[in-house]
């Protein structure tokens, strides 16, 4: 028997029905389709409308239902449910615990993982470590964000970028040396001034003043974040390739966080990959934060083959960033 590795064995995803197009945003803020497409690559994004009265858990549960339709396991077999998110249903009570109960994973423990746009990537590391330890056999990792809940739709610098969505993957033990091979994960707390949400946490609790000053919305110094993202995401992806002796011909797919098409193109270029090897769906969903990577896996699942070399890369608030090398485990 080979050594124990952790492989992704099923994928599911969900996006809400409502489509917010660039044209619609033109009627809300001073912007235009041409600017949004050339600067970001985004054409439309999905929004879970406030009147639906649902939180991030709704998106997460639908994504898991999609996974379970395809991979018919009994939810009672699931050992752990992790929800990677920047927009939990509420503070304190774990969103993952609610999701686990709703999907019938009654034997699982569950918790949330917060690392902004890198939280799904970091969650992959956590999930794989649990599996490799031999202690757990089925770990469900969900990336889900209702970004519309923290977006100021009068702020053109953020409202054009983000969308809502969720994706889920199942990690299971593998003895064919497929699954997660290597990871390089980073963080730099000096970045928190460039991307975040000022109020609502312990540092600046909610008050009349924080609401009046619109401090419960996400802010981003786009230019500064762009500079950090474009160099750091490429650096870690190249490092993972070098460390594992992967040439550009060995890499089957780059699976990049979908924050900006220009950042993705720069990362692919540094890796020596042409467009045909780069997963992209930013044009349809915008930046869904923790959901971008599993949404890509769902959209490209049909094209993946057993043994494919996948390089994941992400960059997000904090700052947090990193890259993971994973061998795909099924056709
Ligand atoms: O997922 C987490 C990590 N996040 C990221 O990686 C995001 C990184 N940053 C970015 O993707 C880009 O910085 C943005 C897409 C956010 C902005 O693109 P940019 O090329 O950096 O534009 P900018 O902020 O430098 O703005 C250029 C111009 C400015 O006007 P002036 O000063 O040149 O007259 C802005 O006021 O574009 C203006 N502008 C807009 N115009 C039309 C800013 N937002 C808009 C808008 N529509 N929505």
PDB file of C-alpha atoms in Angstrom, residues 25-309:
ATOM      1  CA  UNK A  25     -24.438  48.733 -12.449  1.00  0.00           C
ATOM      2  CA  UNK A  26     -24.198  51.597 -14.951  1.00  0.00           C
ATOM      3  CA  UNK A  27     -27.586  52.715 -13.635  1.00  0.00           C
ATOM      4  CA  UNK A  28     -26.446  52.482  -9.988  1.00  0.00           C
ATOM      5  CA  UNK A  29     -22.972  54.110  -9.914  1.00  0.00           C
ATOM      6  CA  UNK A  30     -20.734  56.140 -12.231  1.00  0.00           C
ATOM      7  CA  UNK A  31     -19.190  53.299 -14.219  1.00  0.00           C
ATOM      8  CA  UNK A  32     -19.425  51.580 -17.582  1.00  0.00           C
ATOM      9  CA  UNK A  33     -19.241  48.093 -19.049  1.00  0.00           C
ATOM     10  CA  UNK A  34     -16.056  48.844 -21.001  1.00  0.00           C
ATOM     11  CA  UNK A  35     -14.167  50.026 -17.885  1.00  0.00           C
ATOM     12  CA  UNK A  36     -15.264  47.005 -15.837  1.00  0.00           C
ATOM     13  CA  UNK A  37     -14.426  44.474 -18.551  1.00  0.00           C
ATOM     14  CA  UNK A  38     -11.015  45.903 -19.442  1.00  0.00           C
ATOM     15  CA  UNK A  39      -9.922  46.531 -15.818  1.00  0.00           C
ATOM     16  CA  UNK A  40     -11.302  43.328 -14.261  1.00  0.00           C
ATOM     17  CA  UNK A  41     -12.660  40.876 -16.880  1.00  0.00           C
ATOM     18  CA  UNK A  42     -16.053  40.789 -15.121  1.00  0.00           C
ATOM     19  CA  UNK A  43     -19.292  40.917 -17.140  1.00  0.00           C
ATOM     20  CA  UNK A  44     -21.842  39.848 -14.543  1.00  0.00           C
ATOM     21  CA  UNK A  45     -22.136  38.441 -11.032  1.00  0.00           C
ATOM     22  CA  UNK A  46     -24.814  36.534  -9.065  1.00  0.00           C
ATOM     23  CA  UNK A  47     -26.573  38.073  -6.075  1.00  0.00           C
ATOM     24  CA  UNK A  48     -28.621  36.489  -3.306  1.00  0.00           C
ATOM     25  CA  UNK A  49     -31.254  39.209  -2.995  1.00  0.00           C
ATOM     26  CA  UNK A  50     -31.750  40.643   0.534  1.00  0.00           C
ATOM     27  CA  UNK A  51     -35.508  40.014   0.358  1.00  0.00           C
ATOM     28  CA  UNK A  52     -34.804  36.271   0.225  1.00  0.00           C
ATOM     29  CA  UNK A  53     -33.737  36.575   3.861  1.00  0.00           C
ATOM     30  CA  UNK A  54     -30.992  33.980   3.564  1.00  0.00           C
ATOM     31  CA  UNK A  55     -27.336  34.048   4.620  1.00  0.00           C
ATOM     32  CA  UNK A  56     -24.148  32.374   3.453  1.00  0.00           C
ATOM     33  CA  UNK A  57     -25.307  29.038   4.894  1.00  0.00           C
ATOM     34  CA  UNK A  58     -28.068  28.924   2.261  1.00  0.00           C
ATOM     35  CA  UNK A  59     -25.458  29.050  -0.525  1.00  0.00           C
ATOM     36  CA  UNK A  60     -23.269  26.486   1.259  1.00  0.00           C
ATOM     37  CA  UNK A  61     -26.137  24.030   1.779  1.00  0.00           C
ATOM     38  CA  UNK A  62     -27.180  24.238  -1.902  1.00  0.00           C
ATOM     39  CA  UNK A  63     -23.563  23.576  -2.960  1.00  0.00           C
ATOM     40  CA  UNK A  64     -23.383  20.483  -0.742  1.00  0.00           C
ATOM     41  CA  UNK A  65     -26.746  19.251  -2.069  1.00  0.00           C
ATOM     42  CA  UNK A  66     -25.305  19.523  -5.584  1.00  0.00           C
ATOM     43  CA  UNK A  67     -22.242  17.500  -4.481  1.00  0.00           C
ATOM     44  CA  UNK A  68     -24.367  14.837  -2.793  1.00  0.00           C
ATOM     45  CA  UNK A  69     -26.574  14.465  -5.895  1.00  0.00           C
ATOM     46  CA  UNK A  70     -23.452  13.520  -7.846  1.00  0.00           C
ATOM     47  CA  UNK A  71     -21.655  11.495  -5.171  1.00  0.00           C
ATOM     48  CA  UNK A  72     -24.284   9.518  -3.366  1.00  0.00           C
ATOM     49  CA  UNK A  73     -22.786   9.120   0.092  1.00  0.00           C
ATOM     50  CA  UNK A  74     -24.720   9.083   3.340  1.00  0.00           C
ATOM     51  CA  UNK A  75     -24.100  12.505   5.010  1.00  0.00           C
ATOM     52  CA  UNK A  76     -23.792  10.619   8.315  1.00  0.00           C
ATOM     53  CA  UNK A  77     -20.410   9.309   7.044  1.00  0.00           C
ATOM     54  CA  UNK A  78     -18.965  12.838   6.960  1.00  0.00           C
ATOM     55  CA  UNK A  79     -16.487  13.413   9.813  1.00  0.00           C
ATOM     56  CA  UNK A  80     -15.901  17.144   9.515  1.00  0.00           C
ATOM     57  CA  UNK A  81     -17.614  20.103   7.820  1.00  0.00           C
ATOM     58  CA  UNK A  82     -15.554  23.253   7.293  1.00  0.00           C
ATOM     59  CA  UNK A  83     -16.990  26.469   5.889  1.00  0.00           C
ATOM     60  CA  UNK A  84     -14.377  28.847   4.497  1.00  0.00           C
ATOM     61  CA  UNK A  85     -15.974  32.276   4.430  1.00  0.00           C
ATOM     62  CA  UNK A  86     -15.546  36.005   5.038  1.00  0.00           C
ATOM     63  CA  UNK A  87     -19.297  36.450   5.521  1.00  0.00           C
ATOM     64  CA  UNK A  88     -20.536  33.930   8.123  1.00  0.00           C
ATOM     65  CA  UNK A  89     -24.287  33.966   8.859  1.00  0.00           C
ATOM     66  CA  UNK A  90     -23.489  35.751  12.124  1.00  0.00           C
ATOM     67  CA  UNK A  91     -20.569  36.208  14.508  1.00  0.00           C
ATOM     68  CA  UNK A  92     -19.955  33.675  17.301  1.00  0.00           C
ATOM     69  CA  UNK A  93     -22.232  30.752  16.267  1.00  0.00           C
ATOM     70  CA  UNK A  94     -20.417  28.584  13.714  1.00  0.00           C
ATOM     71  CA  UNK A  95     -22.039  28.704  10.266  1.00  0.00           C
ATOM     72  CA  UNK A  96     -20.504  25.302   9.522  1.00  0.00           C
ATOM     73  CA  UNK A  97     -22.342  23.732  12.485  1.00  0.00           C
ATOM     74  CA  UNK A  98     -25.668  24.918  11.057  1.00  0.00           C
ATOM     75  CA  UNK A  99     -24.735  23.693   7.565  1.00  0.00           C
ATOM     76  CA  UNK A 100     -23.714  20.277   8.946  1.00  0.00           C
ATOM     77  CA  UNK A 101     -27.059  19.862  10.734  1.00  0.00           C
ATOM     78  CA  UNK A 102     -29.072  20.987   7.706  1.00  0.00           C
ATOM     79  CA  UNK A 103     -27.347  18.543   5.344  1.00  0.00           C
ATOM     80  CA  UNK A 104     -27.733  15.671   7.799  1.00  0.00           C
ATOM     81  CA  UNK A 105     -24.034  15.369   8.693  1.00  0.00           C
ATOM     82  CA  UNK A 106     -25.043  14.573  12.251  1.00  0.00           C
ATOM     83  CA  UNK A 107     -21.833  12.701  13.111  1.00  0.00           C
ATOM     84  CA  UNK A 108     -19.553  15.544  12.035  1.00  0.00           C
ATOM     85  CA  UNK A 109     -17.852  18.301  13.968  1.00  0.00           C
ATOM     86  CA  UNK A 110     -17.864  21.632  12.192  1.00  0.00           C
ATOM     87  CA  UNK A 111     -16.209  25.032  12.179  1.00  0.00           C
ATOM     88  CA  UNK A 112     -15.580  28.103  10.045  1.00  0.00           C
ATOM     89  CA  UNK A 113     -12.301  29.202   8.580  1.00  0.00           C
ATOM     90  CA  UNK A 114     -11.589  32.903   7.995  1.00  0.00           C
ATOM     91  CA  UNK A 115      -8.752  33.946   5.726  1.00  0.00           C
ATOM     92  CA  UNK A 116     -10.595  36.147   3.207  1.00  0.00           C
ATOM     93  CA  UNK A 117      -9.989  35.133  -0.410  1.00  0.00           C
ATOM     94  CA  UNK A 118      -7.404  32.519   0.657  1.00  0.00           C
ATOM     95  CA  UNK A 119      -9.657  30.702   3.105  1.00  0.00           C
ATOM     96  CA  UNK A 120     -10.629  27.895   0.722  1.00  0.00           C
ATOM     97  CA  UNK A 121      -6.970  27.361  -0.222  1.00  0.00           C
ATOM     98  CA  UNK A 122      -5.919  27.270   3.455  1.00  0.00           C
ATOM     99  CA  UNK A 123      -8.910  24.991   4.126  1.00  0.00           C
ATOM    100  CA  UNK A 124      -7.572  22.539   1.548  1.00  0.00           C
ATOM    101  CA  UNK A 125      -4.397  22.294   3.614  1.00  0.00           C
ATOM    102  CA  UNK A 126      -6.394  21.759   6.824  1.00  0.00           C
ATOM    103  CA  UNK A 127      -8.703  19.173   5.262  1.00  0.00           C
ATOM    104  CA  UNK A 128      -5.802  17.259   3.748  1.00  0.00           C
ATOM    105  CA  UNK A 129      -3.896  17.235   7.048  1.00  0.00           C
ATOM    106  CA  UNK A 130      -6.855  15.676   8.888  1.00  0.00           C
ATOM    107  CA  UNK A 131      -7.115  12.959   6.230  1.00  0.00           C
ATOM    108  CA  UNK A 132      -3.354  12.279   6.117  1.00  0.00           C
ATOM    109  CA  UNK A 133      -3.285  11.941   9.892  1.00  0.00           C
ATOM    110  CA  UNK A 134      -5.500   8.873   9.429  1.00  0.00           C
ATOM    111  CA  UNK A 135      -8.003  10.143  11.999  1.00  0.00           C
ATOM    112  CA  UNK A 136     -10.797  11.094   9.593  1.00  0.00           C
ATOM    113  CA  UNK A 137     -12.024   9.593   6.321  1.00  0.00           C
ATOM    114  CA  UNK A 138     -14.448  12.163   4.894  1.00  0.00           C
ATOM    115  CA  UNK A 139     -13.873  15.896   5.227  1.00  0.00           C
ATOM    116  CA  UNK A 140     -16.239  18.314   3.525  1.00  0.00           C
ATOM    117  CA  UNK A 141     -14.736  21.702   2.660  1.00  0.00           C
ATOM    118  CA  UNK A 142     -17.098  24.444   1.529  1.00  0.00           C
ATOM    119  CA  UNK A 143     -16.131  27.888   0.246  1.00  0.00           C
ATOM    120  CA  UNK A 144     -19.136  30.200   0.476  1.00  0.00           C
ATOM    121  CA  UNK A 145     -19.654  33.944   0.547  1.00  0.00           C
ATOM    122  CA  UNK A 146     -22.601  36.287   0.364  1.00  0.00           C
ATOM    123  CA  UNK A 147     -20.412  39.271  -0.506  1.00  0.00           C
ATOM    124  CA  UNK A 148     -23.492  41.352  -1.369  1.00  0.00           C
ATOM    125  CA  UNK A 149     -24.184  41.501   2.395  1.00  0.00           C
ATOM    126  CA  UNK A 150     -21.090  43.688   2.954  1.00  0.00           C
ATOM    127  CA  UNK A 151     -21.035  45.667  -0.301  1.00  0.00           C
ATOM    128  CA  UNK A 152     -21.886  49.353  -0.504  1.00  0.00           C
ATOM    129  CA  UNK A 153     -23.797  49.629  -3.780  1.00  0.00           C
ATOM    130  CA  UNK A 154     -22.972  53.339  -3.939  1.00  0.00           C
ATOM    131  CA  UNK A 155     -19.207  52.612  -3.962  1.00  0.00           C
ATOM    132  CA  UNK A 156     -18.076  51.919  -7.522  1.00  0.00           C
ATOM    133  CA  UNK A 157     -14.648  50.731  -6.439  1.00  0.00           C
ATOM    134  CA  UNK A 158     -16.054  47.608  -4.757  1.00  0.00           C
ATOM    135  CA  UNK A 159     -19.621  46.999  -5.990  1.00  0.00           C
ATOM    136  CA  UNK A 160     -18.509  46.122  -9.507  1.00  0.00           C
ATOM    137  CA  UNK A 161     -16.131  43.407  -8.293  1.00  0.00           C
ATOM    138  CA  UNK A 162     -17.859  41.051  -5.891  1.00  0.00           C
ATOM    139  CA  UNK A 163     -20.586  38.408  -6.269  1.00  0.00           C
ATOM    140  CA  UNK A 164     -22.228  35.649  -4.235  1.00  0.00           C
ATOM    141  CA  UNK A 165     -21.661  31.909  -4.583  1.00  0.00           C
ATOM    142  CA  UNK A 166     -20.544  28.646  -2.998  1.00  0.00           C
ATOM    143  CA  UNK A 167     -18.629  25.518  -3.864  1.00  0.00           C
ATOM    144  CA  UNK A 168     -17.945  22.306  -1.957  1.00  0.00           C
ATOM    145  CA  UNK A 169     -15.395  19.507  -2.217  1.00  0.00           C
ATOM    146  CA  UNK A 170     -15.019  16.197  -0.433  1.00  0.00           C
ATOM    147  CA  UNK A 171     -11.558  15.076   0.710  1.00  0.00           C
ATOM    148  CA  UNK A 172     -10.937  11.334   1.185  1.00  0.00           C
ATOM    149  CA  UNK A 173      -7.860   9.130   1.735  1.00  0.00           C
ATOM    150  CA  UNK A 174      -5.958   7.968  -1.340  1.00  0.00           C
ATOM    151  CA  UNK A 175      -3.230   5.344  -1.662  1.00  0.00           C
ATOM    152  CA  UNK A 176      -2.286   5.970  -5.327  1.00  0.00           C
ATOM    153  CA  UNK A 177      -0.324   9.126  -4.442  1.00  0.00           C
ATOM    154  CA  UNK A 178      -3.058  11.334  -5.901  1.00  0.00           C
ATOM    155  CA  UNK A 179      -4.454  14.419  -4.151  1.00  0.00           C
ATOM    156  CA  UNK A 180      -2.564  17.137  -2.297  1.00  0.00           C
ATOM    157  CA  UNK A 181       1.183  16.998  -2.965  1.00  0.00           C
ATOM    158  CA  UNK A 182       2.631  20.270  -1.686  1.00  0.00           C
ATOM    159  CA  UNK A 183       1.638  23.664  -0.348  1.00  0.00           C
ATOM    160  CA  UNK A 184       3.214  27.070   0.210  1.00  0.00           C
ATOM    161  CA  UNK A 185       0.980  29.299   2.357  1.00  0.00           C
ATOM    162  CA  UNK A 186       1.761  32.851   3.467  1.00  0.00           C
ATOM    163  CA  UNK A 187       0.389  35.790   5.485  1.00  0.00           C
ATOM    164  CA  UNK A 188       1.376  39.415   6.131  1.00  0.00           C
ATOM    165  CA  UNK A 189      -0.719  41.359   8.627  1.00  0.00           C
ATOM    166  CA  UNK A 190       0.567  44.719   7.448  1.00  0.00           C
ATOM    167  CA  UNK A 191      -1.903  44.293   4.591  1.00  0.00           C
ATOM    168  CA  UNK A 192      -5.035  44.687   6.662  1.00  0.00           C
ATOM    169  CA  UNK A 193      -5.163  48.428   6.110  1.00  0.00           C
ATOM    170  CA  UNK A 194      -5.603  47.914   2.360  1.00  0.00           C
ATOM    171  CA  UNK A 195      -8.560  45.515   2.315  1.00  0.00           C
ATOM    172  CA  UNK A 196     -11.170  44.769   4.962  1.00  0.00           C
ATOM    173  CA  UNK A 197     -14.217  45.973   6.845  1.00  0.00           C
ATOM    174  CA  UNK A 198     -13.648  48.482   9.666  1.00  0.00           C
ATOM    175  CA  UNK A 199     -16.596  47.896  11.993  1.00  0.00           C
ATOM    176  CA  UNK A 200     -18.620  45.043  13.423  1.00  0.00           C
ATOM    177  CA  UNK A 201     -15.707  43.178  14.983  1.00  0.00           C
ATOM    178  CA  UNK A 202     -14.167  43.490  18.459  1.00  0.00           C
ATOM    179  CA  UNK A 203     -11.929  46.384  17.433  1.00  0.00           C
ATOM    180  CA  UNK A 204     -14.786  48.656  16.409  1.00  0.00           C
ATOM    181  CA  UNK A 205     -18.153  47.262  17.527  1.00  0.00           C
ATOM    182  CA  UNK A 206     -21.321  48.398  15.805  1.00  0.00           C
ATOM    183  CA  UNK A 207     -22.661  51.787  16.873  1.00  0.00           C
ATOM    184  CA  UNK A 208     -24.867  54.486  15.416  1.00  0.00           C
ATOM    185  CA  UNK A 209     -21.689  56.226  14.326  1.00  0.00           C
ATOM    186  CA  UNK A 210     -20.231  53.202  12.508  1.00  0.00           C
ATOM    187  CA  UNK A 211     -23.497  52.751  10.632  1.00  0.00           C
ATOM    188  CA  UNK A 212     -23.725  56.459   9.783  1.00  0.00           C
ATOM    189  CA  UNK A 213     -20.133  56.431   8.505  1.00  0.00           C
ATOM    190  CA  UNK A 214     -20.742  53.312   6.366  1.00  0.00           C
ATOM    191  CA  UNK A 215     -18.080  51.319   8.236  1.00  0.00           C
ATOM    192  CA  UNK A 216     -19.907  47.984   7.861  1.00  0.00           C
ATOM    193  CA  UNK A 217     -19.006  47.686   4.199  1.00  0.00           C
ATOM    194  CA  UNK A 218     -15.880  46.240   2.633  1.00  0.00           C
ATOM    195  CA  UNK A 219     -13.233  48.740   1.516  1.00  0.00           C
ATOM    196  CA  UNK A 220     -10.310  48.154  -0.771  1.00  0.00           C
ATOM    197  CA  UNK A 221      -7.344  50.253  -1.848  1.00  0.00           C
ATOM    198  CA  UNK A 222      -7.473  48.502  -5.200  1.00  0.00           C
ATOM    199  CA  UNK A 223      -4.186  49.777  -6.606  1.00  0.00           C
ATOM    200  CA  UNK A 224      -2.141  48.697  -3.540  1.00  0.00           C
ATOM    201  CA  UNK A 225      -3.864  45.312  -3.316  1.00  0.00           C
ATOM    202  CA  UNK A 226      -3.320  44.803  -7.029  1.00  0.00           C
ATOM    203  CA  UNK A 227       0.447  45.385  -6.671  1.00  0.00           C
ATOM    204  CA  UNK A 228       0.777  42.891  -3.790  1.00  0.00           C
ATOM    205  CA  UNK A 229      -1.516  40.354  -5.449  1.00  0.00           C
ATOM    206  CA  UNK A 230       0.074  40.379  -8.857  1.00  0.00           C
ATOM    207  CA  UNK A 231       3.606  39.712  -7.606  1.00  0.00           C
ATOM    208  CA  UNK A 232       2.838  37.457  -4.633  1.00  0.00           C
ATOM    209  CA  UNK A 233       0.369  35.148  -6.367  1.00  0.00           C
ATOM    210  CA  UNK A 234       2.797  34.589  -9.225  1.00  0.00           C
ATOM    211  CA  UNK A 235       5.740  34.128  -6.828  1.00  0.00           C
ATOM    212  CA  UNK A 236       4.093  31.326  -4.839  1.00  0.00           C
ATOM    213  CA  UNK A 237       2.798  29.533  -7.945  1.00  0.00           C
ATOM    214  CA  UNK A 238       6.271  29.584  -9.505  1.00  0.00           C
ATOM    215  CA  UNK A 239       7.813  28.443  -6.193  1.00  0.00           C
ATOM    216  CA  UNK A 240       5.450  25.436  -6.043  1.00  0.00           C
ATOM    217  CA  UNK A 241       6.401  24.518  -9.609  1.00  0.00           C
ATOM    218  CA  UNK A 242      10.142  24.776  -8.911  1.00  0.00           C
ATOM    219  CA  UNK A 243       9.931  22.883  -5.626  1.00  0.00           C
ATOM    220  CA  UNK A 244       8.168  19.978  -7.355  1.00  0.00           C
ATOM    221  CA  UNK A 245      10.223  20.046 -10.563  1.00  0.00           C
ATOM    222  CA  UNK A 246       7.142  20.910 -12.610  1.00  0.00           C
ATOM    223  CA  UNK A 247       7.771  22.540 -15.978  1.00  0.00           C
ATOM    224  CA  UNK A 248       4.977  24.423 -17.739  1.00  0.00           C
ATOM    225  CA  UNK A 249       4.288  21.300 -19.802  1.00  0.00           C
ATOM    226  CA  UNK A 250       3.812  19.227 -16.619  1.00  0.00           C
ATOM    227  CA  UNK A 251       1.126  21.581 -15.279  1.00  0.00           C
ATOM    228  CA  UNK A 252      -2.311  20.571 -16.565  1.00  0.00           C
ATOM    229  CA  UNK A 253      -4.261  23.486 -15.072  1.00  0.00           C
ATOM    230  CA  UNK A 254      -3.775  26.694 -13.116  1.00  0.00           C
ATOM    231  CA  UNK A 255      -6.717  27.244 -10.743  1.00  0.00           C
ATOM    232  CA  UNK A 256      -6.365  30.892  -9.737  1.00  0.00           C
ATOM    233  CA  UNK A 257      -8.469  32.968  -7.351  1.00  0.00           C
ATOM    234  CA  UNK A 258     -10.791  35.082  -9.488  1.00  0.00           C
ATOM    235  CA  UNK A 259     -10.111  38.650  -8.312  1.00  0.00           C
ATOM    236  CA  UNK A 260      -9.014  40.290 -11.526  1.00  0.00           C
ATOM    237  CA  UNK A 261      -8.354  38.857 -14.989  1.00  0.00           C
ATOM    238  CA  UNK A 262      -5.137  40.895 -15.219  1.00  0.00           C
ATOM    239  CA  UNK A 263      -3.747  39.265 -12.049  1.00  0.00           C
ATOM    240  CA  UNK A 264      -4.638  35.824 -13.418  1.00  0.00           C
ATOM    241  CA  UNK A 265      -2.973  36.570 -16.790  1.00  0.00           C
ATOM    242  CA  UNK A 266       0.200  37.807 -15.071  1.00  0.00           C
ATOM    243  CA  UNK A 267       0.379  34.662 -12.900  1.00  0.00           C
ATOM    244  CA  UNK A 268      -0.111  32.365 -15.909  1.00  0.00           C
ATOM    245  CA  UNK A 269       2.560  34.250 -17.849  1.00  0.00           C
ATOM    246  CA  UNK A 270       5.133  33.897 -15.037  1.00  0.00           C
ATOM    247  CA  UNK A 271       4.354  30.143 -14.975  1.00  0.00           C
ATOM    248  CA  UNK A 272       4.786  29.909 -18.754  1.00  0.00           C
ATOM    249  CA  UNK A 273       1.215  28.673 -19.256  1.00  0.00           C
ATOM    250  CA  UNK A 274      -0.973  29.557 -22.201  1.00  0.00           C
ATOM    251  CA  UNK A 275      -4.658  30.449 -21.801  1.00  0.00           C
ATOM    252  CA  UNK A 276      -5.867  26.919 -22.575  1.00  0.00           C
ATOM    253  CA  UNK A 277      -4.489  25.744 -19.203  1.00  0.00           C
ATOM    254  CA  UNK A 278      -5.992  28.510 -17.082  1.00  0.00           C
ATOM    255  CA  UNK A 279      -9.376  28.042 -15.433  1.00  0.00           C
ATOM    256  CA  UNK A 280     -11.434  31.197 -15.591  1.00  0.00           C
ATOM    257  CA  UNK A 281     -15.046  32.121 -14.848  1.00  0.00           C
ATOM    258  CA  UNK A 282     -14.637  35.638 -13.424  1.00  0.00           C
ATOM    259  CA  UNK A 283     -16.665  36.988 -16.374  1.00  0.00           C
ATOM    260  CA  UNK A 284     -19.778  35.230 -15.038  1.00  0.00           C
ATOM    261  CA  UNK A 285     -19.455  35.400 -11.248  1.00  0.00           C
ATOM    262  CA  UNK A 286     -17.014  38.228 -10.400  1.00  0.00           C
ATOM    263  CA  UNK A 287     -15.006  37.748  -7.203  1.00  0.00           C
ATOM    264  CA  UNK A 288     -16.905  35.365  -4.906  1.00  0.00           C
ATOM    265  CA  UNK A 289     -14.079  35.394  -2.292  1.00  0.00           C
ATOM    266  CA  UNK A 290     -13.924  31.887  -0.701  1.00  0.00           C
ATOM    267  CA  UNK A 291     -16.038  30.342  -3.456  1.00  0.00           C
ATOM    268  CA  UNK A 292     -13.901  31.089  -6.513  1.00  0.00           C
ATOM    269  CA  UNK A 293     -11.708  27.950  -6.427  1.00  0.00           C
ATOM    270  CA  UNK A 294     -14.458  25.326  -5.913  1.00  0.00           C
ATOM    271  CA  UNK A 295     -16.685  27.133  -8.456  1.00  0.00           C
ATOM    272  CA  UNK A 296     -13.881  26.709 -10.990  1.00  0.00           C
ATOM    273  CA  UNK A 297     -13.558  23.009 -10.137  1.00  0.00           C
ATOM    274  CA  UNK A 298     -17.301  22.532 -10.691  1.00  0.00           C
ATOM    275  CA  UNK A 299     -17.244  24.429 -14.015  1.00  0.00           C
ATOM    276  CA  UNK A 300     -14.202  22.542 -15.342  1.00  0.00           C
ATOM    277  CA  UNK A 301     -14.847  19.147 -13.693  1.00  0.00           C
ATOM    278  CA  UNK A 302     -15.754  17.501 -17.038  1.00  0.00           C
ATOM    279  CA  UNK A 303     -12.349  18.416 -18.481  1.00  0.00           C
ATOM    280  CA  UNK A 304     -10.278  17.073 -15.571  1.00  0.00           C
ATOM    281  CA  UNK A 305      -8.542  13.713 -15.865  1.00  0.00           C
ATOM    282  CA  UNK A 306      -7.134  11.380 -13.252  1.00  0.00           C
ATOM    283  CA  UNK A 307      -3.481  12.255 -12.640  1.00  0.00           C
ATOM    284  CA  UNK A 308      -3.755  15.868 -13.909  1.00  0.00           C
ATOM    285  CA  UNK A 309      -1.340  18.233 -12.170  1.00  0.00           C
TER     286      UNK A 309
END
